[in-house]
Coordinates of C-alpha atoms in Angstrom, one line a residue:
M1 CA -102.3 149.5 -79.7
I2 CA -101.1 150.1 -83.2
H3 CA -97.5 151.2 -83.3
L4 CA -96.3 153.3 -86.3
K5 CA -93.3 155.5 -86.6
K6 CA -94.0 159.3 -86.5
D7 CA -93.4 159.7 -90.2
E8 CA -95.6 156.7 -91.1
T9 CA -98.4 158.1 -88.8
K10 CA -98.2 161.5 -90.6
T11 CA -98.3 159.8 -93.9
M12 CA -101.4 157.7 -92.9
V13 CA -103.1 160.9 -91.6
A14 CA -102.5 162.6 -94.9
V15 CA -103.8 159.6 -96.8
H16 CA -106.8 159.3 -94.6
G17 CA -107.6 163.0 -94.9
W18 CA -107.1 163.5 -98.6
S19 CA -108.9 160.2 -99.6
G20 CA -111.9 161.5 -97.7
I21 CA -111.8 165.1 -98.8
L22 CA -111.2 164.5 -102.5
L23 CA -114.1 162.1 -102.9
G24 CA -115.9 162.6 -99.6
L25 CA -118.9 164.6 -100.9
L26 CA -119.7 162.0 -103.6
L27 CA -119.0 159.2 -101.1
Y28 CA -121.4 160.8 -98.6
A29 CA -124.1 160.9 -101.4
V30 CA -123.6 157.2 -102.2
V31 CA -123.6 156.1 -98.6
L32 CA -126.7 158.2 -97.7
T33 CA -128.8 157.0 -100.6
G34 CA -127.6 153.5 -100.0
T35 CA -128.7 153.7 -96.4
A36 CA -132.1 154.7 -97.5
A37 CA -132.1 152.1 -100.3
V38 CA -131.7 149.3 -97.7
F39 CA -135.4 149.8 -97.1
A40 CA -136.3 150.5 -100.7
H41 CA -138.9 147.7 -100.8
E42 CA -140.5 149.0 -97.6
I43 CA -140.4 152.6 -98.8
G44 CA -142.0 151.5 -102.1
A45 CA -144.8 149.8 -100.2
W46 CA -145.2 152.8 -97.9
S47 CA -145.2 155.4 -100.7
A48 CA -147.5 153.5 -103.1
G49 CA -149.9 152.2 -100.5
H50 CA -149.4 148.5 -101.3
V51 CA -152.0 146.4 -99.5
A52 CA -152.0 143.1 -101.5
T53 CA -151.4 140.2 -99.1
R54 CA -150.4 137.3 -101.5
S55 CA -147.2 137.1 -103.6
A56 CA -147.5 136.7 -107.3
F57 CA -145.6 133.4 -106.9
D58 CA -148.0 132.3 -104.2
K59 CA -150.8 132.3 -106.8
P60 CA -151.3 130.3 -110.0
I61 CA -149.1 131.7 -112.8
D62 CA -149.0 128.8 -115.3
A63 CA -152.1 129.8 -117.3
S64 CA -151.1 133.5 -117.5
V65 CA -147.6 132.6 -118.8
R66 CA -149.1 130.3 -121.4
Q67 CA -151.6 132.9 -122.5
L68 CA -148.8 135.5 -122.9
S69 CA -146.7 133.0 -124.8
A70 CA -149.4 132.6 -127.3
M71 CA -149.5 136.4 -127.8
T72 CA -145.7 136.6 -128.2
P73 CA -144.0 136.3 -131.6
P74 CA -141.9 133.1 -131.9
Q75 CA -138.6 135.0 -132.2
F76 CA -139.0 136.3 -128.6
R77 CA -139.8 133.0 -127.0
E78 CA -136.2 131.9 -126.5
A79 CA -136.2 132.7 -122.8
V80 CA -138.5 134.1 -120.1
N81 CA -137.9 136.0 -116.9
L82 CA -140.6 136.1 -114.1
F83 CA -140.5 138.5 -111.2
E84 CA -142.7 140.5 -108.8
I85 CA -143.6 144.1 -109.5
G86 CA -145.5 146.8 -107.7
D87 CA -148.2 145.6 -105.3
H88 CA -147.5 141.9 -105.8
G89 CA -148.0 142.1 -109.6
L90 CA -146.2 139.9 -112.0
G91 CA -143.5 140.9 -114.6
V92 CA -143.0 138.6 -117.5
F93 CA -140.2 139.3 -120.0
F94 CA -140.2 137.1 -123.1
H95 CA -136.9 137.7 -124.9
R96 CA -134.1 136.5 -127.1
H97 CA -130.3 136.9 -126.8
E98 CA -128.5 139.0 -129.4
L99 CA -125.5 141.3 -129.9
D100 CA -125.7 145.0 -130.1
A101 CA -123.8 147.3 -132.4
K102 CA -120.7 147.1 -130.2
G103 CA -120.8 143.3 -130.1
M104 CA -122.1 143.1 -126.5
P105 CA -124.8 140.6 -125.6
V106 CA -128.2 142.1 -124.9
E107 CA -131.7 140.8 -124.3
R108 CA -134.5 142.0 -126.6
G109 CA -138.1 141.1 -126.2
I110 CA -141.6 141.9 -124.9
Y111 CA -142.2 142.9 -121.3
Y112 CA -145.7 142.2 -119.9
Q113 CA -146.7 143.9 -116.6
L114 CA -149.6 142.2 -114.8
D115 CA -151.5 143.5 -111.8
N116 CA -152.1 141.4 -108.7
A117 CA -155.4 140.1 -110.3
G118 CA -153.5 138.8 -113.3
R119 CA -154.7 141.5 -115.7
I120 CA -152.3 143.0 -118.3
D121 CA -151.5 146.5 -117.1
R122 CA -148.8 147.5 -119.6
I123 CA -146.8 146.0 -122.5
A124 CA -143.3 147.3 -123.5
R125 CA -141.1 146.2 -126.3
G126 CA -137.3 146.6 -126.7
T127 CA -134.0 145.7 -124.9
T128 CA -133.7 145.5 -121.2
E129 CA -132.4 149.0 -121.0
E130 CA -135.4 150.3 -122.9
V131 CA -138.2 148.4 -121.2
F132 CA -137.1 148.3 -117.6
G133 CA -137.3 151.5 -115.7
P134 CA -139.2 153.2 -113.0
R135 CA -143.0 153.0 -113.0
N136 CA -145.4 155.5 -111.6
D137 CA -146.0 153.4 -108.5
D138 CA -142.3 152.7 -107.7
A139 CA -140.6 155.9 -108.9
L140 CA -139.5 156.9 -105.4
S141 CA -137.8 153.6 -104.5
S142 CA -136.3 153.3 -108.0
F143 CA -134.9 156.9 -107.7
L144 CA -133.2 156.0 -104.4
V145 CA -131.6 152.8 -105.9
D146 CA -130.5 154.5 -109.1
T147 CA -129.0 157.4 -107.2
H148 CA -127.0 155.0 -105.1
V149 CA -125.9 152.7 -107.9
H150 CA -125.2 155.2 -110.7
L151 CA -125.4 158.7 -109.2
H152 CA -127.6 159.3 -112.3
V153 CA -124.4 159.2 -114.5
P154 CA -124.8 157.1 -117.7
D155 CA -123.3 153.6 -117.7
P156 CA -120.6 152.5 -117.6
W157 CA -119.3 155.7 -116.1
G158 CA -121.8 155.8 -113.2
L159 CA -120.8 152.3 -112.1
L160 CA -117.1 153.1 -112.5
L161 CA -117.5 156.2 -110.4
T162 CA -119.3 154.4 -107.5
G163 CA -116.7 151.7 -107.7
I164 CA -113.9 154.3 -107.3
L165 CA -115.8 155.8 -104.4
G166 CA -115.9 152.3 -102.8
L167 CA -112.1 152.0 -103.1
A168 CA -111.8 155.5 -101.6
M169 CA -113.9 154.3 -98.6
L170 CA -111.6 151.2 -98.3
V171 CA -108.5 153.4 -98.3
A172 CA -110.1 155.7 -95.7
A173 CA -111.1 152.8 -93.5
I174 CA -107.6 151.2 -93.6
S175 CA -105.7 154.4 -93.0
G176 CA -108.2 155.3 -90.3
L177 CA -107.5 152.0 -88.6
L178 CA -103.7 152.5 -88.8
I179 CA -103.7 156.0 -87.3
H180 CA -105.6 154.9 -84.2
R181 CA -102.9 154.7 -81.5
H182 CA -105.3 153.2 -79.0
L183 CA -107.9 151.4 -81.0
F184 CA -109.8 149.7 -78.2
K185 CA -109.6 152.7 -76.0
D186 CA -111.0 155.0 -78.7
I187 CA -114.1 152.8 -79.0
F188 CA -115.2 154.0 -75.6
T189 CA -113.6 157.5 -75.4
L190 CA -116.2 160.3 -75.5
R191 CA -115.3 163.4 -73.6
R192 CA -118.6 165.3 -73.5
R193 CA -117.3 168.3 -71.4
A194 CA -114.1 168.8 -73.4
N195 CA -113.3 171.4 -76.0
P196 CA -116.0 171.4 -78.7
V197 CA -113.5 170.3 -81.3
L198 CA -112.3 167.4 -79.1
V199 CA -116.0 166.4 -78.6
D200 CA -116.5 166.3 -82.3
R201 CA -113.3 164.4 -82.8
D202 CA -114.3 161.8 -80.2
K203 CA -117.7 161.3 -81.8
H204 CA -116.0 160.8 -85.2
S205 CA -113.6 158.3 -83.8
V206 CA -116.2 156.3 -81.8
A207 CA -118.6 156.1 -84.8
G208 CA -115.8 155.3 -87.2
T209 CA -114.2 152.6 -85.0
W210 CA -117.5 150.8 -84.3
S211 CA -118.5 150.9 -88.0
L212 CA -115.0 149.9 -89.4
P213 CA -116.1 146.3 -90.1
F214 CA -119.1 147.5 -91.9
A215 CA -117.0 150.0 -93.9
F216 CA -114.8 147.2 -95.1
I217 CA -117.8 145.1 -96.1
L218 CA -119.6 147.9 -97.8
A219 CA -116.5 149.2 -99.7
F220 CA -115.4 145.8 -100.9
T221 CA -118.8 144.5 -102.0
G222 CA -119.8 147.8 -103.5
S223 CA -116.6 147.9 -105.6
F224 CA -117.2 144.3 -106.6
F225 CA -120.6 145.1 -108.0
S226 CA -119.4 148.3 -109.8
F227 CA -116.3 146.7 -111.4
F228 CA -117.7 143.2 -112.1
G229 CA -119.6 144.0 -115.2
T230 CA -117.7 147.1 -116.3
I231 CA -114.2 145.8 -116.1
G232 CA -114.0 142.2 -114.7
V233 CA -116.3 140.5 -117.3
P234 CA -114.7 142.2 -120.4
V235 CA -111.2 141.5 -119.2
V236 CA -111.8 137.9 -118.5
A237 CA -113.7 137.5 -121.8
M238 CA -110.8 139.0 -123.7
A239 CA -108.2 136.9 -121.9
A240 CA -110.0 133.5 -122.0
F241 CA -112.8 133.7 -124.6
S242 CA -111.3 135.9 -127.3
G243 CA -113.6 138.7 -126.3
D244 CA -116.8 136.6 -126.5
V245 CA -118.8 137.8 -123.4
E246 CA -121.7 135.5 -124.3
A247 CA -119.5 132.4 -124.3
L248 CA -118.1 133.5 -120.9
S249 CA -121.5 134.0 -119.5
E250 CA -122.7 130.6 -120.7
T251 CA -119.6 128.9 -119.3
V252 CA -119.8 130.5 -115.9
F253 CA -123.6 130.8 -115.3
G254 CA -125.2 128.5 -117.9
N255 CA -126.5 125.0 -117.1
R256 CA -124.3 123.4 -119.8
E257 CA -126.7 120.6 -120.6
K258 CA -126.7 118.8 -124.0
P259 CA -128.7 120.9 -126.5
D260 CA -132.0 119.4 -127.7
P261 CA -133.9 121.9 -129.9
R262 CA -137.0 119.8 -130.5
P263 CA -140.2 121.7 -129.7
H264 CA -141.9 120.7 -126.5
I265 CA -144.6 122.2 -124.3
I266 CA -143.2 123.8 -121.1
G267 CA -143.8 122.1 -117.8
N268 CA -146.4 123.3 -115.3
L269 CA -144.9 126.4 -113.6
D270 CA -147.3 126.1 -110.7
L271 CA -145.7 122.8 -109.7
V272 CA -142.3 124.5 -109.9
T273 CA -143.2 127.4 -107.6
S274 CA -145.0 125.2 -105.1
D275 CA -142.1 122.8 -104.9
A276 CA -139.5 125.5 -104.6
T277 CA -141.6 127.2 -101.9
R278 CA -141.9 123.9 -100.0
R279 CA -138.1 123.3 -100.2
M280 CA -137.1 126.8 -99.2
G281 CA -139.9 127.7 -96.8
E282 CA -140.6 130.9 -98.8
I283 CA -141.5 132.0 -102.3
P284 CA -138.8 132.6 -105.1
T285 CA -137.6 136.1 -105.7
F286 CA -137.0 135.5 -109.4
I287 CA -137.6 132.7 -112.0
A288 CA -135.7 132.3 -115.2
I289 CA -136.7 129.9 -118.0
E290 CA -134.1 129.0 -120.6
N291 CA -134.9 127.4 -124.0
F292 CA -138.6 128.1 -123.5
G293 CA -140.7 125.6 -125.6
R294 CA -137.9 123.2 -126.3
A295 CA -137.1 119.7 -125.1
D296 CA -134.0 121.0 -123.3
A297 CA -135.8 123.8 -121.4
E298 CA -134.7 124.4 -117.8
I299 CA -136.3 126.5 -115.1
T300 CA -134.2 128.2 -112.4
T301 CA -135.7 129.7 -109.2
F302 CA -133.7 132.1 -107.1
H303 CA -134.3 132.5 -103.4
N304 CA -133.1 134.5 -100.4
P305 CA -130.7 132.8 -98.0
R306 CA -132.1 130.1 -95.6
T307 CA -132.6 131.0 -92.0
G308 CA -129.2 131.4 -90.3
E309 CA -127.3 131.6 -93.6
I310 CA -126.2 134.4 -95.8
K311 CA -125.7 132.7 -99.2
P312 CA -128.7 132.8 -101.6
V313 CA -130.0 129.5 -103.0
T314 CA -130.7 128.6 -106.6
L315 CA -132.8 125.6 -107.6
L316 CA -132.8 124.0 -111.0
Y317 CA -135.9 122.3 -112.5
D318 CA -136.5 120.3 -115.7
G319 CA -138.4 122.6 -118.1
V320 CA -140.5 119.8 -119.6
T321 CA -141.5 117.7 -116.6
A322 CA -141.2 120.5 -113.9
A323 CA -139.3 118.0 -111.8
F324 CA -136.6 119.2 -109.4
K325 CA -133.0 118.4 -110.6
R326 CA -130.6 119.9 -108.2
T327 CA -129.4 122.9 -106.2
K328 CA -127.4 125.0 -108.5
P329 CA -124.2 126.9 -107.5
T330 CA -124.2 130.6 -107.9
V331 CA -121.1 130.5 -110.2
G332 CA -120.0 127.5 -112.3
T333 CA -121.3 124.0 -112.4
R334 CA -120.2 122.8 -108.9
E335 CA -119.7 124.4 -105.5
S336 CA -116.5 126.4 -105.0
A337 CA -115.0 128.9 -102.6
G338 CA -115.2 131.5 -105.4
G339 CA -118.8 130.8 -106.1
T340 CA -119.7 131.0 -102.4
L341 CA -117.8 134.3 -102.1
A342 CA -119.7 135.7 -105.2
G343 CA -123.0 134.5 -103.8
I344 CA -122.7 136.2 -100.5
M345 CA -121.7 139.6 -102.0
G346 CA -125.4 140.6 -102.5
P347 CA -126.7 139.8 -99.0
L348 CA -123.7 141.4 -97.4
H349 CA -124.0 144.6 -99.4
F350 CA -127.8 144.9 -99.2
G351 CA -128.2 143.6 -95.6
N352 CA -131.2 141.5 -96.5
F353 CA -129.9 138.1 -95.3
A354 CA -131.9 138.1 -92.0
G355 CA -135.0 140.1 -93.0
V356 CA -136.0 143.3 -91.3
L357 CA -133.5 142.8 -88.4
S358 CA -130.4 142.7 -90.6
K359 CA -131.8 145.6 -92.6
A360 CA -132.2 147.7 -89.5
I361 CA -128.7 146.9 -88.4
W362 CA -127.3 147.8 -91.9
F363 CA -129.4 151.0 -91.8
G364 CA -127.9 152.0 -88.5
L365 CA -124.4 151.2 -89.6
G366 CA -125.0 153.1 -92.8
F367 CA -126.2 156.1 -90.9
A368 CA -123.0 155.9 -88.8
M369 CA -120.9 155.9 -92.0
C370 CA -122.7 159.0 -93.2
Y371 CA -121.9 160.7 -89.9
V372 CA -118.3 159.5 -90.1
T373 CA -117.9 160.8 -93.6
F374 CA -119.5 164.2 -93.0
T375 CA -117.7 164.8 -89.6
G376 CA -114.4 163.7 -91.1
M377 CA -114.6 166.4 -93.8
R378 CA -115.7 168.9 -91.2
L379 CA -112.7 168.1 -89.0
W380 CA -110.4 168.4 -92.0
V381 CA -111.6 171.9 -92.5
V382 CA -111.4 172.7 -88.8
R383 CA -107.7 171.7 -88.7
R384 CA -107.1 174.3 -91.4
K385 CA -109.1 177.1 -89.7
D386 CA -106.2 179.5 -90.1
D387 CA -107.1 179.4 -93.9
A388 CA -110.6 180.5 -93.2
R389 CA -110.9 182.7 -96.2
S390 CA -109.7 180.1 -98.7
L391 CA -111.7 177.3 -97.1
A392 CA -115.0 179.2 -96.4
W393 CA -116.4 177.9 -99.7
L394 CA -115.5 174.4 -98.7
E395 CA -117.3 174.7 -95.4
R396 CA -120.4 175.9 -97.1
T397 CA -120.2 173.2 -99.7
L398 CA -120.0 170.6 -96.9
T399 CA -123.2 172.1 -95.4
V400 CA -125.0 172.3 -98.7
V401 CA -124.3 168.7 -99.5
G402 CA -124.4 167.3 -96.0
F403 CA -127.8 168.8 -95.1
G404 CA -129.0 169.7 -98.7
L405 CA -129.0 166.1 -99.9
P406 CA -131.4 164.8 -97.2
F407 CA -133.6 167.9 -97.9
G408 CA -133.6 167.0 -101.6
L409 CA -134.5 163.3 -100.8
V410 CA -137.5 164.2 -98.6
I411 CA -138.7 166.8 -101.2
S412 CA -138.6 164.1 -103.9
A413 CA -140.7 161.8 -101.5
A414 CA -143.2 164.6 -101.1
A415 CA -143.4 165.2 -104.8
F416 CA -143.9 161.5 -105.4
L417 CA -146.8 161.4 -103.0
I418 CA -148.4 164.5 -104.6
T419 CA -147.9 163.4 -108.3
M420 CA -148.4 159.6 -108.1
P421 CA -152.3 160.0 -108.2
L422 CA -151.8 162.2 -111.3
G423 CA -149.7 159.6 -113.1
S424 CA -146.6 161.8 -113.4
A425 CA -144.5 160.6 -110.4
V426 CA -141.6 159.3 -112.6
Y427 CA -140.9 162.8 -113.9
W428 CA -141.6 164.8 -110.8
T429 CA -139.7 162.6 -108.3
T430 CA -136.4 163.4 -110.1
A431 CA -137.4 167.0 -111.0
A432 CA -138.3 167.9 -107.5
F433 CA -135.0 166.6 -106.2
L434 CA -133.1 168.8 -108.8
I435 CA -135.2 171.8 -107.8
A436 CA -134.5 171.2 -104.1
S437 CA -130.8 170.8 -104.8
I438 CA -130.7 174.1 -106.7
T439 CA -132.6 175.7 -103.8
A440 CA -130.0 174.4 -101.3
I441 CA -127.1 175.6 -103.5
L442 CA -128.7 179.1 -103.8
A443 CA -129.2 179.1 -100.0
G444 CA -125.5 178.2 -99.6
I445 CA -124.5 181.2 -101.8
F446 CA -126.7 183.8 -100.3
A447 CA -127.2 182.8 -96.6
P448 CA -125.5 185.3 -94.3
S449 CA -123.7 182.7 -92.3
N450 CA -122.9 179.0 -92.4
E451 CA -124.7 178.5 -89.0
L452 CA -127.9 180.0 -90.4
L453 CA -127.6 177.9 -93.6
T454 CA -127.3 174.8 -91.5
Q455 CA -130.4 175.6 -89.4
M456 CA -132.4 176.6 -92.6
L457 CA -131.7 173.2 -94.3
K458 CA -132.3 171.2 -91.1
G459 CA -135.5 173.0 -90.3
A460 CA -136.9 172.7 -93.9
T461 CA -136.0 168.9 -93.9
G462 CA -137.7 168.5 -90.5
V463 CA -140.9 170.2 -91.7
V464 CA -141.1 168.1 -94.9
M465 CA -140.4 164.9 -93.0
F466 CA -143.1 165.7 -90.5
T467 CA -145.7 166.2 -93.2
L468 CA -144.9 163.1 -95.3
P469 CA -147.3 160.8 -93.4
F470 CA -150.1 163.3 -93.8
L471 CA -149.4 163.7 -97.5
R472 CA -149.5 159.9 -97.9
L473 CA -152.9 159.7 -96.3
A474 CA -154.6 162.9 -97.6
V475 CA -153.1 163.3 -101.0
A476 CA -151.8 159.9 -102.2
G477 CA -154.8 158.1 -100.7
G478 CA -152.7 155.5 -98.8
P479 CA -154.1 153.1 -96.3
D480 CA -154.6 154.1 -92.7
W481 CA -152.8 152.3 -89.9
Y482 CA -155.7 150.0 -89.1
R483 CA -155.9 148.7 -92.7
A484 CA -152.1 148.6 -93.1
L485 CA -151.8 146.3 -90.0
A486 CA -154.8 144.3 -91.1
V487 CA -153.2 143.4 -94.4
G488 CA -149.8 142.7 -93.0
Q489 CA -148.0 145.9 -93.8
P490 CA -146.5 147.1 -90.5
A491 CA -143.7 148.9 -92.5
I492 CA -146.2 151.6 -93.5
V493 CA -147.0 152.3 -89.8
A494 CA -143.3 152.1 -88.8
L495 CA -142.2 154.6 -91.6
D496 CA -145.0 157.0 -90.7
I497 CA -143.8 157.0 -87.1
A498 CA -140.1 157.3 -88.2
F499 CA -140.8 160.3 -90.4
V500 CA -142.7 162.1 -87.7
V501 CA -140.1 161.4 -85.0
A502 CA -137.2 162.4 -87.2
G503 CA -139.0 165.6 -88.3
L504 CA -139.7 166.6 -84.7
W505 CA -136.1 165.7 -83.7
L506 CA -134.7 168.0 -86.5
L507 CA -137.1 170.8 -85.5
R508 CA -136.2 170.5 -81.9
G509 CA -132.5 170.7 -82.7
C510 CA -133.2 173.9 -84.7
W511 CA -135.2 175.4 -81.8
I512 CA -132.4 174.6 -79.3
A513 CA -129.8 176.1 -81.7
T514 CA -131.7 179.4 -81.8
R515 CA -131.8 179.6 -78.0
T516 CA -128.2 178.5 -77.3
P517 CA -125.3 180.9 -77.5
R518 CA -122.8 180.1 -80.3
R519 CA -119.9 178.0 -79.0
S520 CA -116.5 179.6 -79.2
G521 CA -114.3 176.6 -78.8
S522 CA -110.6 176.6 -79.9
F523 CA -110.2 175.3 -83.4
T524 CA -106.5 174.6 -83.3
S525 CA -104.6 171.7 -84.8
A526 CA -103.3 170.9 -81.4
A527 CA -106.8 170.4 -80.1
I528 CA -107.6 168.0 -83.0
E529 CA -104.4 166.0 -82.5
A530 CA -104.8 165.8 -78.7

């Protein structure tokens, strides 16, 4: 039991309620899109019909990089980033480091996009902000990630906003923990035959209590990522490096070897990828080459955590000989508690430390957090049912956001599947979401009742979800289940089944609602507090 004085309990209830209601709608949007983004990679493969079986780093890349190096002007051969794109294609970014008009470090160069056969598919020139963006084949997964990270608000304001929302979640989680008078009892208390308001309260408490640890992790790690670059780095740079962000980055993340600018041919990259794969048991997720073409060149490979661990691993290689040098700490030049903490932030936030299993758990917990956020706002409105006229707009707003956002997301998925073969998926994925959002808002304004509005949005979402697998097969030309399983893409089959089942579940709920008399439970404050 958690014992608080009566006045302290009332204060915590007020803090819990207002922290949720003031930022709850935006928080719900961030958590919902983040829940979907947990499977962004799988959704990308499902929507684009990826069927390549070999990773780009599991094939020879040395010759391709050397060929691209010969095509690249010398001023952009200072460093190279290598990473997978699309259907196991290879992204190669030759670049240099420079300062922008505001004195902030940026990377400017040439970005080569290769398909899984090693052919150049596209070339882009400019800074990282100019050349990196959604492609036609990954517009849907990129849209989900960008919505979660930035809410489509320009940087740095988008990151600051999501960081503030993370802090709001942390406040709500702590205050929610403190107002539980019987914490362990509430974990198992679910009165199914009680007053409808008590049933909703019990569901909110059970889901919130079970997902409390996840809420702490999600809020803390999310705020860390949002504030790290927007506030943390500039403040530390100003305090310790006279505002020189580049010097801070070099000190904290650089290899700090003795400079040797003599020209030298880069080592064999195929030896690096094969050795890194042998050491880690899986291919790298990213490769960075510093001082490309110099005697002091170094190659860094980044990897997912080893089996049974949650900290990512970074390996350092000599850029001339391609020989392994050492395992590199995430932060600094030697292992530290701070470096370990910074290293585990990503896996804990994204839930990718144990493959599909941890992703599935994170997805389920994320869904629970969506439920807790939405029902918490609904309960807040119910407690003030006496102010029905003044809060009717808020009740409809909750419905529009709570059920309109999933409707907008599935409409954007349908638009992607229809327009990807036409080459216009980048535009229409976002445009369709905006159109669906406007439609949901108009429905919220003109629907005769909130109950009808709810069933309209749930029914429309169910219909679209049910049709997504058929759009993928008939319109987007995606692989059938036999071919997907044959090439090792069970995620395509799993997502097809998930969309059909979820669509039928929503439609079944709408059908039951139309045949069930409206509940007339007591919406009193006393019932909520019981």
